[in-house]
């Protein structure tokens, strides 16, 4: 396998590729990673705009009328439009931003470089995995313009709101919601394409990591990023088939009137009855969460790996507890498969199942705690270099603590009776997915940008961006805990109808204003990104004095990555060796004379 | 110095977040007052978890901020060369592991009490609630406890009373609700009762509660139920997305002081229902947006 691969890679190197093959239909893992990065960032803008619309409605359900604000605006969106906006915000952020950025962009870019491979094991499959995203892009974006509008059943698309359909021959309208017609079909089709894309990626990552490691790169010399991507790929390959099945079942319900999710008695919408069914609505929840709970870890584990490498590099210190860190990731992934039922404690599932799911769920906090303590151990006694990448990585740790701890409240079944589907869960998911994953992604961009494009991002503006983002994202998401404690249900178009929510409405307004400021701060990032792309200071091969293999390749690395296949001599975290003058020792560097070689 | 500033910046933001939660109970940003018999169990477990999580929040964030301040880089300085520490790893695996296991086991009895069908107390009052887009229909039998109430829940009786969005019971009664839905998923949420249960298409789900405080008195002369305290207007909400009108499935909980007061109200409601049109459901089909 590896032999034939290296032959083909050499053959490639001999002739210059056309622009189209080099940058558009590229088989080079670095270009594919960058393609995922750009499309992910574009969808980040779309998803962010939708988030602002959500906040606008929740903060000012009756229109804007503030004494100190110059604009007074009485306009309102319709409740159905609001439901569409928050559903598509979550769908886009999860399936089109975070998963493609973490596994697609960073997985693709880093894996071959960090293990010393010339490319992925299956370059053509890799190209296909990116181009399978494009039908998904087209379908999800055009779904906003179909009759009824895009899907509005939440990112979870629970039946029957999502799946109820008119009888055969009466069109694709849904009696449950105007958005559950063609818009919902588009949602299902788009996610099917995303799933197939991820599946191709995960097979490729596993094969590459198992087969194409450079000489000397044993499994326990791999950087944490690669470990995290490896375990994430295993998670994806095992969980995705179940999501695919669930999507197909709902698609069949919606198009050819099967009744996988319609109960035997059928249901009545107003005076109109669907006719008998033969299925169960809970079936969808089980299938969906069997994928989507591991998906939560798919959306955090790669960031954990990246953050571990960034922290060790800029702490100029050996990663504390490398093997426990690897085991913790494996533990999260393993337990991650037996906790999906915690999304369903109040669903009407047998409560005795809830007890078992609760114990597994609470125990999954343990490997997360181990990781946090090891990160703290890494910066203890360090010599911290506060680069923008490091600040984002440290923000990941600080915020992941909050996101991790808040999860315990909802894992505890009796407490979840109260907290389920309130804003507390919205706070929790945003502390994990925005405050952790997105800070991890920002950290990764600032860190690997010089390797991707050969130029450094501007550090000063990077720090301005970081300070504003850290401040405003906490102002936007932290008060969600508080209104959740007060019982504010999620997905509410207008909470001012309820007396028990009267005194938290000012917090809703505060969060909305903060969200707009948070969005404005991202303009700094965009300008810095594109300015640095063309005008940034030239980066050498190893601007951060880092140890991992990608920094031995030129910046940006040529097709085939390494001038000479590196030979790995040690683990990735040899920083601050007291016997040496330099405070780092790259993985492929020959052993300096007079310094004992490490045992592993 | 500039390097050390980052630790301070993190510290200030984290402290502000912590304080915003800490002042919550003082300014009313907190759990609504509990009026349920099992509510204290839920609240107690909430405070147990809040205690442990606050401790670990403070521990990890203080260590992080301190390390960021103390170990900020200086030119010419080198980090300590440590790869790990076996006993520390054991310590921070076993101690949190034990605490988490305790938290998990502590939940079980309250969970059983609230949701296990076999452990639900025998009811004093039975009703059947049906959700639909977008309201609740409460069905009451002509007596608080109809014979064979599980069967009654499935088969409507001629004498039943249907009321939209009004849930009546009396203080101290073990109330059993048979929860259904006509169309999509809904979730019956009563914040003050610490109660939440999804309504599942095709299923009837038993739910119980026992209200420990009253908020209403039946006024026979006006035929209305009057609040005894303006601040005790306890609301019913829907907690599972059910379409555009999800946010306006608002209902009210009326807890009568005594069973007699409840029976007086029931008699009145019965009479009012009889004098109405023969059609069973008094509420019109909700217009869809």
PDB file of N, CA and C in Angstrom, chain B residues 89-178:
ATOM      1  N   UNK B  89      -1.821  11.915  38.769  1.00  0.00           N
ATOM      2  CA  UNK B  89      -2.837  11.396  37.839  1.00  0.00           C
ATOM      3  C   UNK B  89      -3.839  10.523  38.578  1.00  0.00           C
ATOM      4  N   UNK B  90      -3.306   9.645  39.450  1.00  0.00           N
ATOM      5  CA  UNK B  90      -4.192   8.781  40.222  1.00  0.00           C
ATOM      6  C   UNK B  90      -5.121   9.623  41.086  1.00  0.00           C
ATOM      7  N   UNK B  91      -4.539  10.648  41.738  1.00  0.00           N
ATOM      8  CA  UNK B  91      -5.323  11.491  42.645  1.00  0.00           C
ATOM      9  C   UNK B  91      -6.463  12.161  41.898  1.00  0.00           C
ATOM     10  N   UNK B  92      -6.128  12.809  40.754  1.00  0.00           N
ATOM     11  CA  UNK B  92      -7.199  13.559  40.091  1.00  0.00           C
ATOM     12  C   UNK B  92      -8.049  12.677  39.181  1.00  0.00           C
ATOM     13  N   UNK B  93      -7.807  11.386  39.179  1.00  0.00           N
ATOM     14  CA  UNK B  93      -8.773  10.470  38.561  1.00  0.00           C
ATOM     15  C   UNK B  93      -9.691   9.897  39.634  1.00  0.00           C
ATOM     16  N   UNK B  94      -9.091   9.455  40.745  1.00  0.00           N
ATOM     17  CA  UNK B  94      -9.885   8.743  41.748  1.00  0.00           C
ATOM     18  C   UNK B  94     -10.818   9.686  42.513  1.00  0.00           C
ATOM     19  N   UNK B  95     -10.317  10.862  42.909  1.00  0.00           N
ATOM     20  CA  UNK B  95     -11.162  11.759  43.709  1.00  0.00           C
ATOM     21  C   UNK B  95     -12.364  12.271  42.908  1.00  0.00           C
ATOM     22  N   UNK B  96     -12.164  12.876  41.722  1.00  0.00           N
ATOM     23  CA  UNK B  96     -13.362  13.283  40.973  1.00  0.00           C
ATOM     24  C   UNK B  96     -14.240  12.082  40.613  1.00  0.00           C
ATOM     25  N   UNK B  97     -13.599  10.937  40.345  1.00  0.00           N
ATOM     26  CA  UNK B  97     -14.387   9.743  40.020  1.00  0.00           C
ATOM     27  C   UNK B  97     -15.321   9.371  41.160  1.00  0.00           C
ATOM     28  N   UNK B  98     -14.788   9.411  42.391  1.00  0.00           N
ATOM     29  CA  UNK B  98     -15.614   9.097  43.553  1.00  0.00           C
ATOM     30  C   UNK B  98     -16.741  10.099  43.728  1.00  0.00           C
ATOM     31  N   UNK B  99     -16.414  11.386  43.540  1.00  0.00           N
ATOM     32  CA  UNK B  99     -17.445  12.425  43.704  1.00  0.00           C
ATOM     33  C   UNK B  99     -18.540  12.256  42.649  1.00  0.00           C
ATOM     34  N   UNK B 100     -18.118  11.982  41.419  1.00  0.00           N
ATOM     35  CA  UNK B 100     -19.111  11.834  40.346  1.00  0.00           C
ATOM     36  C   UNK B 100     -20.011  10.628  40.602  1.00  0.00           C
ATOM     37  N   UNK B 101     -19.392   9.555  41.066  1.00  0.00           N
ATOM     38  CA  UNK B 101     -20.189   8.359  41.351  1.00  0.00           C
ATOM     39  C   UNK B 101     -21.195   8.658  42.455  1.00  0.00           C
ATOM     40  N   UNK B 102     -20.733   9.411  43.483  1.00  0.00           N
ATOM     41  CA  UNK B 102     -21.665   9.793  44.557  1.00  0.00           C
ATOM     42  C   UNK B 102     -22.815  10.616  43.993  1.00  0.00           C
ATOM     43  N   UNK B 103     -22.474  11.622  43.141  1.00  0.00           N
ATOM     44  CA  UNK B 103     -23.530  12.468  42.559  1.00  0.00           C
ATOM     45  C   UNK B 103     -24.531  11.608  41.796  1.00  0.00           C
ATOM     46  N   UNK B 104     -24.007  10.650  41.026  1.00  0.00           N
ATOM     47  CA  UNK B 104     -24.901   9.810  40.202  1.00  0.00           C
ATOM     48  C   UNK B 104     -25.828   8.990  41.086  1.00  0.00           C
ATOM     49  N   UNK B 105     -25.257   8.348  42.109  1.00  0.00           N
ATOM     50  CA  UNK B 105     -26.072   7.461  42.935  1.00  0.00           C
ATOM     51  C   UNK B 105     -27.088   8.259  43.748  1.00  0.00           C
ATOM     52  N   UNK B 106     -26.689   9.482  44.151  1.00  0.00           N
ATOM     53  CA  UNK B 106     -27.597  10.310  44.946  1.00  0.00           C
ATOM     54  C   UNK B 106     -28.872  10.662  44.192  1.00  0.00           C
ATOM     55  N   UNK B 107     -28.831  10.606  42.855  1.00  0.00           N
ATOM     56  CA  UNK B 107     -30.003  11.010  42.062  1.00  0.00           C
ATOM     57  C   UNK B 107     -31.079   9.935  42.018  1.00  0.00           C
ATOM     58  N   UNK B 108     -30.662   8.685  42.215  1.00  0.00           N
ATOM     59  CA  UNK B 108     -31.536   7.581  41.800  1.00  0.00           C
ATOM     60  C   UNK B 108     -32.884   7.596  42.522  1.00  0.00           C
ATOM     61  N   UNK B 109     -32.856   7.792  43.867  1.00  0.00           N
ATOM     62  CA  UNK B 109     -34.125   7.650  44.583  1.00  0.00           C
ATOM     63  C   UNK B 109     -35.119   8.748  44.199  1.00  0.00           C
ATOM     64  N   UNK B 110     -34.614   9.976  44.008  1.00  0.00           N
ATOM     65  CA  UNK B 110     -35.529  11.050  43.620  1.00  0.00           C
ATOM     66  C   UNK B 110     -36.110  10.794  42.230  1.00  0.00           C
ATOM     67  N   UNK B 111     -35.282  10.296  41.348  1.00  0.00           N
ATOM     68  CA  UNK B 111     -35.739   9.985  39.988  1.00  0.00           C
ATOM     69  C   UNK B 111     -36.820   8.910  40.014  1.00  0.00           C
ATOM     70  N   UNK B 112     -36.565   7.888  40.815  1.00  0.00           N
ATOM     71  CA  UNK B 112     -37.578   6.826  40.946  1.00  0.00           C
ATOM     72  C   UNK B 112     -38.881   7.414  41.476  1.00  0.00           C
ATOM     73  N   UNK B 113     -38.766   8.269  42.485  1.00  0.00           N
ATOM     74  CA  UNK B 113     -39.958   8.831  43.108  1.00  0.00           C
ATOM     75  C   UNK B 113     -40.777   9.654  42.109  1.00  0.00           C
ATOM     76  N   UNK B 114     -40.071  10.413  41.256  1.00  0.00           N
ATOM     77  CA  UNK B 114     -40.785  11.324  40.358  1.00  0.00           C
ATOM     78  C   UNK B 114     -41.374  10.576  39.162  1.00  0.00           C
ATOM     79  N   UNK B 115     -40.607   9.654  38.576  1.00  0.00           N
ATOM     80  CA  UNK B 115     -41.016   9.147  37.262  1.00  0.00           C
ATOM     81  C   UNK B 115     -41.403   7.677  37.197  1.00  0.00           C
ATOM     82  N   UNK B 116     -40.933   6.845  38.127  1.00  0.00           N
ATOM     83  CA  UNK B 116     -41.241   5.417  37.984  1.00  0.00           C
ATOM     84  C   UNK B 116     -42.739   5.185  38.178  1.00  0.00           C
ATOM     85  N   UNK B 117     -43.360   4.509  37.231  1.00  0.00           N
ATOM     86  CA  UNK B 117     -44.803   4.287  37.331  1.00  0.00           C
ATOM     87  C   UNK B 117     -45.152   3.457  38.561  1.00  0.00           C
ATOM     88  N   UNK B 118     -44.300   2.460  38.866  1.00  0.00           N
ATOM     89  CA  UNK B 118     -44.602   1.569  39.979  1.00  0.00           C
ATOM     90  C   UNK B 118     -44.558   2.298  41.314  1.00  0.00           C
ATOM     91  N   UNK B 119     -43.835   3.431  41.368  1.00  0.00           N
ATOM     92  CA  UNK B 119     -43.684   4.128  42.642  1.00  0.00           C
ATOM     93  C   UNK B 119     -44.611   5.328  42.778  1.00  0.00           C
ATOM     94  N   UNK B 120     -45.448   5.557  41.766  1.00  0.00           N
ATOM     95  CA  UNK B 120     -46.335   6.719  41.865  1.00  0.00           C
ATOM     96  C   UNK B 120     -47.387   6.458  42.940  1.00  0.00           C
ATOM     97  N   UNK B 121     -47.699   7.472  43.770  1.00  0.00           N
ATOM     98  CA  UNK B 121     -48.699   7.253  44.817  1.00  0.00           C
ATOM     99  C   UNK B 121     -50.091   7.080  44.220  1.00  0.00           C
ATOM    100  N   UNK B 122     -50.953   6.382  44.966  1.00  0.00           N
ATOM    101  CA  UNK B 122     -52.343   6.243  44.506  1.00  0.00           C
ATOM    102  C   UNK B 122     -52.962   7.630  44.406  1.00  0.00           C
ATOM    103  N   UNK B 123     -53.653   7.911  43.316  1.00  0.00           N
ATOM    104  CA  UNK B 123     -54.143   9.275  43.115  1.00  0.00           C
ATOM    105  C   UNK B 123     -55.383   9.596  43.949  1.00  0.00           C
ATOM    106  N   UNK B 124     -55.501  10.900  44.293  1.00  0.00           N
ATOM    107  CA  UNK B 124     -56.741  11.420  44.859  1.00  0.00           C
ATOM    108  C   UNK B 124     -57.560  12.103  43.773  1.00  0.00           C
ATOM    109  N   UNK B 125     -56.853  12.500  42.733  1.00  0.00           N
ATOM    110  CA  UNK B 125     -57.504  13.259  41.665  1.00  0.00           C
ATOM    111  C   UNK B 125     -56.864  12.830  40.345  1.00  0.00           C
ATOM    112  N   UNK B 126     -57.732  12.516  39.375  1.00  0.00           N
ATOM    113  CA  UNK B 126     -57.219  12.068  38.082  1.00  0.00           C
ATOM    114  C   UNK B 126     -57.747  12.984  36.995  1.00  0.00           C
ATOM    115  N   UNK B 127     -56.867  13.336  36.072  1.00  0.00           N
ATOM    116  CA  UNK B 127     -57.342  14.067  34.897  1.00  0.00           C
ATOM    117  C   UNK B 127     -56.543  13.625  33.686  1.00  0.00           C
ATOM    118  N   UNK B 128     -57.048  13.996  32.529  1.00  0.00           N
ATOM    119  CA  UNK B 128     -56.357  13.598  31.321  1.00  0.00           C
ATOM    120  C   UNK B 128     -56.087  14.856  30.502  1.00  0.00           C
ATOM    121  N   UNK B 129     -54.830  15.069  30.143  1.00  0.00           N
ATOM    122  CA  UNK B 129     -54.432  16.281  29.436  1.00  0.00           C
ATOM    123  C   UNK B 129     -54.002  15.917  28.023  1.00  0.00           C
ATOM    124  N   UNK B 130     -54.562  16.619  27.063  1.00  0.00           N
ATOM    125  CA  UNK B 130     -54.176  16.398  25.673  1.00  0.00           C
ATOM    126  C   UNK B 130     -53.591  17.673  25.102  1.00  0.00           C
ATOM    127  N   UNK B 131     -52.385  17.547  24.541  1.00  0.00           N
ATOM    128  CA  UNK B 131     -51.749  18.696  23.908  1.00  0.00           C
ATOM    129  C   UNK B 131     -52.045  18.653  22.420  1.00  0.00           C
ATOM    130  N   UNK B 132     -52.093  19.803  21.814  1.00  0.00           N
ATOM    131  CA  UNK B 132     -52.171  19.895  20.356  1.00  0.00           C
ATOM    132  C   UNK B 132     -51.622  21.249  19.956  1.00  0.00           C
ATOM    133  N   UNK B 133     -51.451  21.475  18.640  1.00  0.00           N
ATOM    134  CA  UNK B 133     -50.969  22.773  18.176  1.00  0.00           C
ATOM    135  C   UNK B 133     -52.115  23.785  18.303  1.00  0.00           C
ATOM    136  N   UNK B 134     -52.145  24.836  19.149  1.00  0.00           N
ATOM    137  CA  UNK B 134     -51.203  25.036  20.206  1.00  0.00           C
ATOM    138  C   UNK B 134     -51.947  25.353  21.482  1.00  0.00           C
ATOM    139  N   UNK B 135     -52.513  24.346  22.100  1.00  0.00           N
ATOM    140  CA  UNK B 135     -53.090  24.527  23.428  1.00  0.00           C
ATOM    141  C   UNK B 135     -53.174  23.192  24.157  1.00  0.00           C
ATOM    142  N   UNK B 136     -53.617  23.279  25.405  1.00  0.00           N
ATOM    143  CA  UNK B 136     -53.801  22.086  26.215  1.00  0.00           C
ATOM    144  C   UNK B 136     -55.290  21.907  26.460  1.00  0.00           C
ATOM    145  N   UNK B 137     -55.769  20.667  26.379  1.00  0.00           N
ATOM    146  CA  UNK B 137     -57.147  20.398  26.757  1.00  0.00           C
ATOM    147  C   UNK B 137     -57.118  19.506  27.988  1.00  0.00           C
ATOM    148  N   UNK B 138     -57.690  20.030  29.085  1.00  0.00           N
ATOM    149  CA  UNK B 138     -57.749  19.249  30.309  1.00  0.00           C
ATOM    150  C   UNK B 138     -59.122  18.593  30.390  1.00  0.00           C
ATOM    151  N   UNK B 139     -59.124  17.266  30.572  1.00  0.00           N
ATOM    152  CA  UNK B 139     -60.401  16.539  30.687  1.00  0.00           C
ATOM    153  C   UNK B 139     -60.545  16.060  32.122  1.00  0.00           C
ATOM    154  N   UNK B 140     -61.648  16.476  32.771  1.00  0.00           N
ATOM    155  CA  UNK B 140     -61.926  16.087  34.155  1.00  0.00           C
ATOM    156  C   UNK B 140     -63.117  15.149  34.155  1.00  0.00           C
ATOM    157  N   UNK B 141     -63.075  14.127  35.005  1.00  0.00           N
ATOM    158  CA  UNK B 141     -64.260  13.290  35.207  1.00  0.00           C
ATOM    159  C   UNK B 141     -65.226  14.028  36.129  1.00  0.00           C
ATOM    160  N   UNK B 142     -66.458  13.547  36.239  1.00  0.00           N
ATOM    161  CA  UNK B 142     -67.425  14.248  37.092  1.00  0.00           C
ATOM    162  C   UNK B 142     -67.141  14.020  38.574  1.00  0.00           C
ATOM    163  N   UNK B 143     -66.218  13.124  38.862  1.00  0.00           N
ATOM    164  CA  UNK B 143     -65.781  12.922  40.234  1.00  0.00           C
ATOM    165  C   UNK B 143     -64.247  12.965  40.240  1.00  0.00           C
ATOM    166  N   UNK B 144     -63.624  13.377  41.353  1.00  0.00           N
ATOM    167  CA  UNK B 144     -62.160  13.493  41.330  1.00  0.00           C
ATOM    168  C   UNK B 144     -61.466  12.192  40.950  1.00  0.00           C
ATOM    169  N   UNK B 145     -62.038  11.066  41.380  1.00  0.00           N
ATOM    170  CA  UNK B 145     -61.349   9.804  41.154  1.00  0.00           C
ATOM    171  C   UNK B 145     -62.273   8.817  40.460  1.00  0.00           C
ATOM    172  N   UNK B 146     -62.320   8.829  39.132  1.00  0.00           N
ATOM    173  CA  UNK B 146     -63.204   7.890  38.432  1.00  0.00           C
ATOM    174  C   UNK B 146     -62.744   6.459  38.652  1.00  0.00           C
ATOM    175  N   UNK B 147     -63.698   5.543  38.623  1.00  0.00           N
ATOM    176  CA  UNK B 147     -63.355   4.132  38.800  1.00  0.00           C
ATOM    177  C   UNK B 147     -62.485   3.676  37.630  1.00  0.00           C
ATOM    178  N   UNK B 148     -61.547   2.813  37.922  1.00  0.00           N
ATOM    179  CA  UNK B 148     -60.680   2.264  36.885  1.00  0.00           C
ATOM    180  C   UNK B 148     -60.091   3.380  36.013  1.00  0.00           C
ATOM    181  N   UNK B 149     -59.317   4.257  36.653  1.00  0.00           N
ATOM    182  CA  UNK B 149     -58.955   5.503  35.969  1.00  0.00           C
ATOM    183  C   UNK B 149     -58.040   5.327  34.772  1.00  0.00           C
ATOM    184  N   UNK B 150     -57.257   4.233  34.757  1.00  0.00           N
ATOM    185  CA  UNK B 150     -56.432   3.996  33.571  1.00  0.00           C
ATOM    186  C   UNK B 150     -57.300   3.802  32.329  1.00  0.00           C
ATOM    187  N   UNK B 151     -58.401   3.086  32.534  1.00  0.00           N
ATOM    188  CA  UNK B 151     -59.322   2.835  31.437  1.00  0.00           C
ATOM    189  C   UNK B 151     -60.057   4.119  31.063  1.00  0.00           C
ATOM    190  N   UNK B 152     -60.433   4.875  32.122  1.00  0.00           N
ATOM    191  CA  UNK B 152     -61.132   6.149  31.882  1.00  0.00           C
ATOM    192  C   UNK B 152     -60.280   7.071  31.012  1.00  0.00           C
ATOM    193  N   UNK B 153     -58.975   7.031  31.216  1.00  0.00           N
ATOM    194  CA  UNK B 153     -58.090   7.910  30.457  1.00  0.00           C
ATOM    195  C   UNK B 153     -58.163   7.625  28.956  1.00  0.00           C
ATOM    196  N   UNK B 154     -58.457   6.378  28.618  1.00  0.00           N
ATOM    197  CA  UNK B 154     -58.471   6.010  27.197  1.00  0.00           C
ATOM    198  C   UNK B 154     -59.843   6.218  26.564  1.00  0.00           C
ATOM    199  N   UNK B 155     -60.906   6.090  27.379  1.00  0.00           N
ATOM    200  CA  UNK B 155     -62.247   6.131  26.803  1.00  0.00           C
ATOM    201  C   UNK B 155     -63.029   7.303  27.378  1.00  0.00           C
ATOM    202  N   UNK B 156     -63.265   8.333  26.587  1.00  0.00           N
ATOM    203  CA  UNK B 156     -64.005   9.495  27.080  1.00  0.00           C
ATOM    204  C   UNK B 156     -65.395   9.102  27.560  1.00  0.00           C
ATOM    205  N   UNK B 157     -65.821   9.811  28.599  1.00  0.00           N
ATOM    206  CA  UNK B 157     -67.106   9.532  29.204  1.00  0.00           C
ATOM    207  C   UNK B 157     -68.041  10.692  28.901  1.00  0.00           C
ATOM    208  N   UNK B 158     -69.349  10.401  28.829  1.00  0.00           N
ATOM    209  CA  UNK B 158     -70.306  11.450  28.491  1.00  0.00           C
ATOM    210  C   UNK B 158     -70.276  12.599  29.498  1.00  0.00           C
ATOM    211  N   UNK B 159     -69.998  12.271  30.770  1.00  0.00           N
ATOM    212  CA  UNK B 159     -70.052  13.299  31.813  1.00  0.00           C
ATOM    213  C   UNK B 159     -68.764  14.109  31.949  1.00  0.00           C
ATOM    214  N   UNK B 160     -67.773  13.833  31.139  1.00  0.00           N
ATOM    215  CA  UNK B 160     -66.490  14.523  31.287  1.00  0.00           C
ATOM    216  C   UNK B 160     -66.610  16.019  31.004  1.00  0.00           C
ATOM    217  N   UNK B 161     -65.702  16.752  31.637  1.00  0.00           N
ATOM    218  CA  UNK B 161     -65.652  18.206  31.428  1.00  0.00           C
ATOM    219  C   UNK B 161     -64.337  18.534  30.735  1.00  0.00           C
ATOM    220  N   UNK B 162     -64.435  19.311  29.671  1.00  0.00           N
ATOM    221  CA  UNK B 162     -63.226  19.725  28.943  1.00  0.00           C
ATOM    222  C   UNK B 162     -62.959  21.195  29.214  1.00  0.00           C
ATOM    223  N   UNK B 163     -61.739  21.513  29.576  1.00  0.00           N
ATOM    224  CA  UNK B 163     -61.378  22.909  29.803  1.00  0.00           C
ATOM    225  C   UNK B 163     -60.057  23.203  29.110  1.00  0.00           C
ATOM    226  N   UNK B 164     -59.983  24.314  28.365  1.00  0.00           N
ATOM    227  CA  UNK B 164     -58.703  24.638  27.733  1.00  0.00           C
ATOM    228  C   UNK B 164     -57.756  25.308  28.726  1.00  0.00           C
ATOM    229  N   UNK B 165     -56.532  24.801  28.789  1.00  0.00           N
ATOM    230  CA  UNK B 165     -55.423  25.509  29.449  1.00  0.00           C
ATOM    231  C   UNK B 165     -55.598  25.771  30.945  1.00  0.00           C
ATOM    232  N   UNK B 166     -56.571  25.142  31.600  1.00  0.00           N
ATOM    233  CA  UNK B 166     -56.737  25.352  33.043  1.00  0.00           C
ATOM    234  C   UNK B 166     -56.579  24.040  33.779  1.00  0.00           C
ATOM    235  N   UNK B 167     -55.603  23.978  34.668  1.00  0.00           N
ATOM    236  CA  UNK B 167     -55.353  22.766  35.425  1.00  0.00           C
ATOM    237  C   UNK B 167     -55.751  23.019  36.882  1.00  0.00           C
ATOM    238  N   UNK B 168     -56.820  22.343  37.327  1.00  0.00           N
ATOM    239  CA  UNK B 168     -57.319  22.543  38.696  1.00  0.00           C
ATOM    240  C   UNK B 168     -57.003  21.343  39.572  1.00  0.00           C
ATOM    241  N   UNK B 169     -56.597  21.608  40.800  1.00  0.00           N
ATOM    242  CA  UNK B 169     -56.413  20.544  41.775  1.00  0.00           C
ATOM    243  C   UNK B 169     -56.520  21.187  43.150  1.00  0.00           C
ATOM    244  N   UNK B 170     -56.333  20.422  44.194  1.00  0.00           N
ATOM    245  CA  UNK B 170     -56.313  21.056  45.512  1.00  0.00           C
ATOM    246  C   UNK B 170     -55.026  20.721  46.233  1.00  0.00           C
ATOM    247  N   UNK B 171     -54.723  21.562  47.213  1.00  0.00           N
ATOM    248  CA  UNK B 171     -53.477  21.448  47.963  1.00  0.00           C
ATOM    249  C   UNK B 171     -53.391  20.095  48.665  1.00  0.00           C
ATOM    250  N   UNK B 172     -52.264  19.419  48.487  1.00  0.00           N
ATOM    251  CA  UNK B 172     -52.057  18.146  49.163  1.00  0.00           C
ATOM    252  C   UNK B 172     -52.613  16.939  48.426  1.00  0.00           C
ATOM    253  N   UNK B 173     -53.299  17.159  47.310  1.00  0.00           N
ATOM    254  CA  UNK B 173     -53.856  16.015  46.571  1.00  0.00           C
ATOM    255  C   UNK B 173     -52.764  15.357  45.734  1.00  0.00           C
ATOM    256  N   UNK B 174     -52.775  14.025  45.714  1.00  0.00           N
ATOM    257  CA  UNK B 174     -51.921  13.321  44.765  1.00  0.00           C
ATOM    258  C   UNK B 174     -52.622  13.339  43.418  1.00  0.00           C
ATOM    259  N   UNK B 175     -52.112  14.131  42.513  1.00  0.00           N
ATOM    260  CA  UNK B 175     -52.764  14.311  41.219  1.00  0.00           C
ATOM    261  C   UNK B 175     -52.120  13.385  40.210  1.00  0.00           C
ATOM    262  N   UNK B 176     -52.911  12.677  39.454  1.00  0.00           N
ATOM    263  CA  UNK B 176     -52.404  11.844  38.365  1.00  0.00           C
ATOM    264  C   UNK B 176     -52.915  12.417  37.053  1.00  0.00           C
ATOM    265  N   UNK B 177     -51.984  12.703  36.150  1.00  0.00           N
ATOM    266  CA  UNK B 177     -52.363  13.203  34.828  1.00  0.00           C
ATOM    267  C   UNK B 177     -52.025  12.137  33.808  1.00  0.00           C
ATOM    268  N   UNK B 178     -52.963  11.835  32.933  1.00  0.00           N
ATOM    269  CA  UNK B 178     -52.651  10.972  31.788  1.00  0.00           C
ATOM    270  C   UNK B 178     -52.427  11.879  30.586  1.00  0.00           C
TER     271      UNK B 178
END
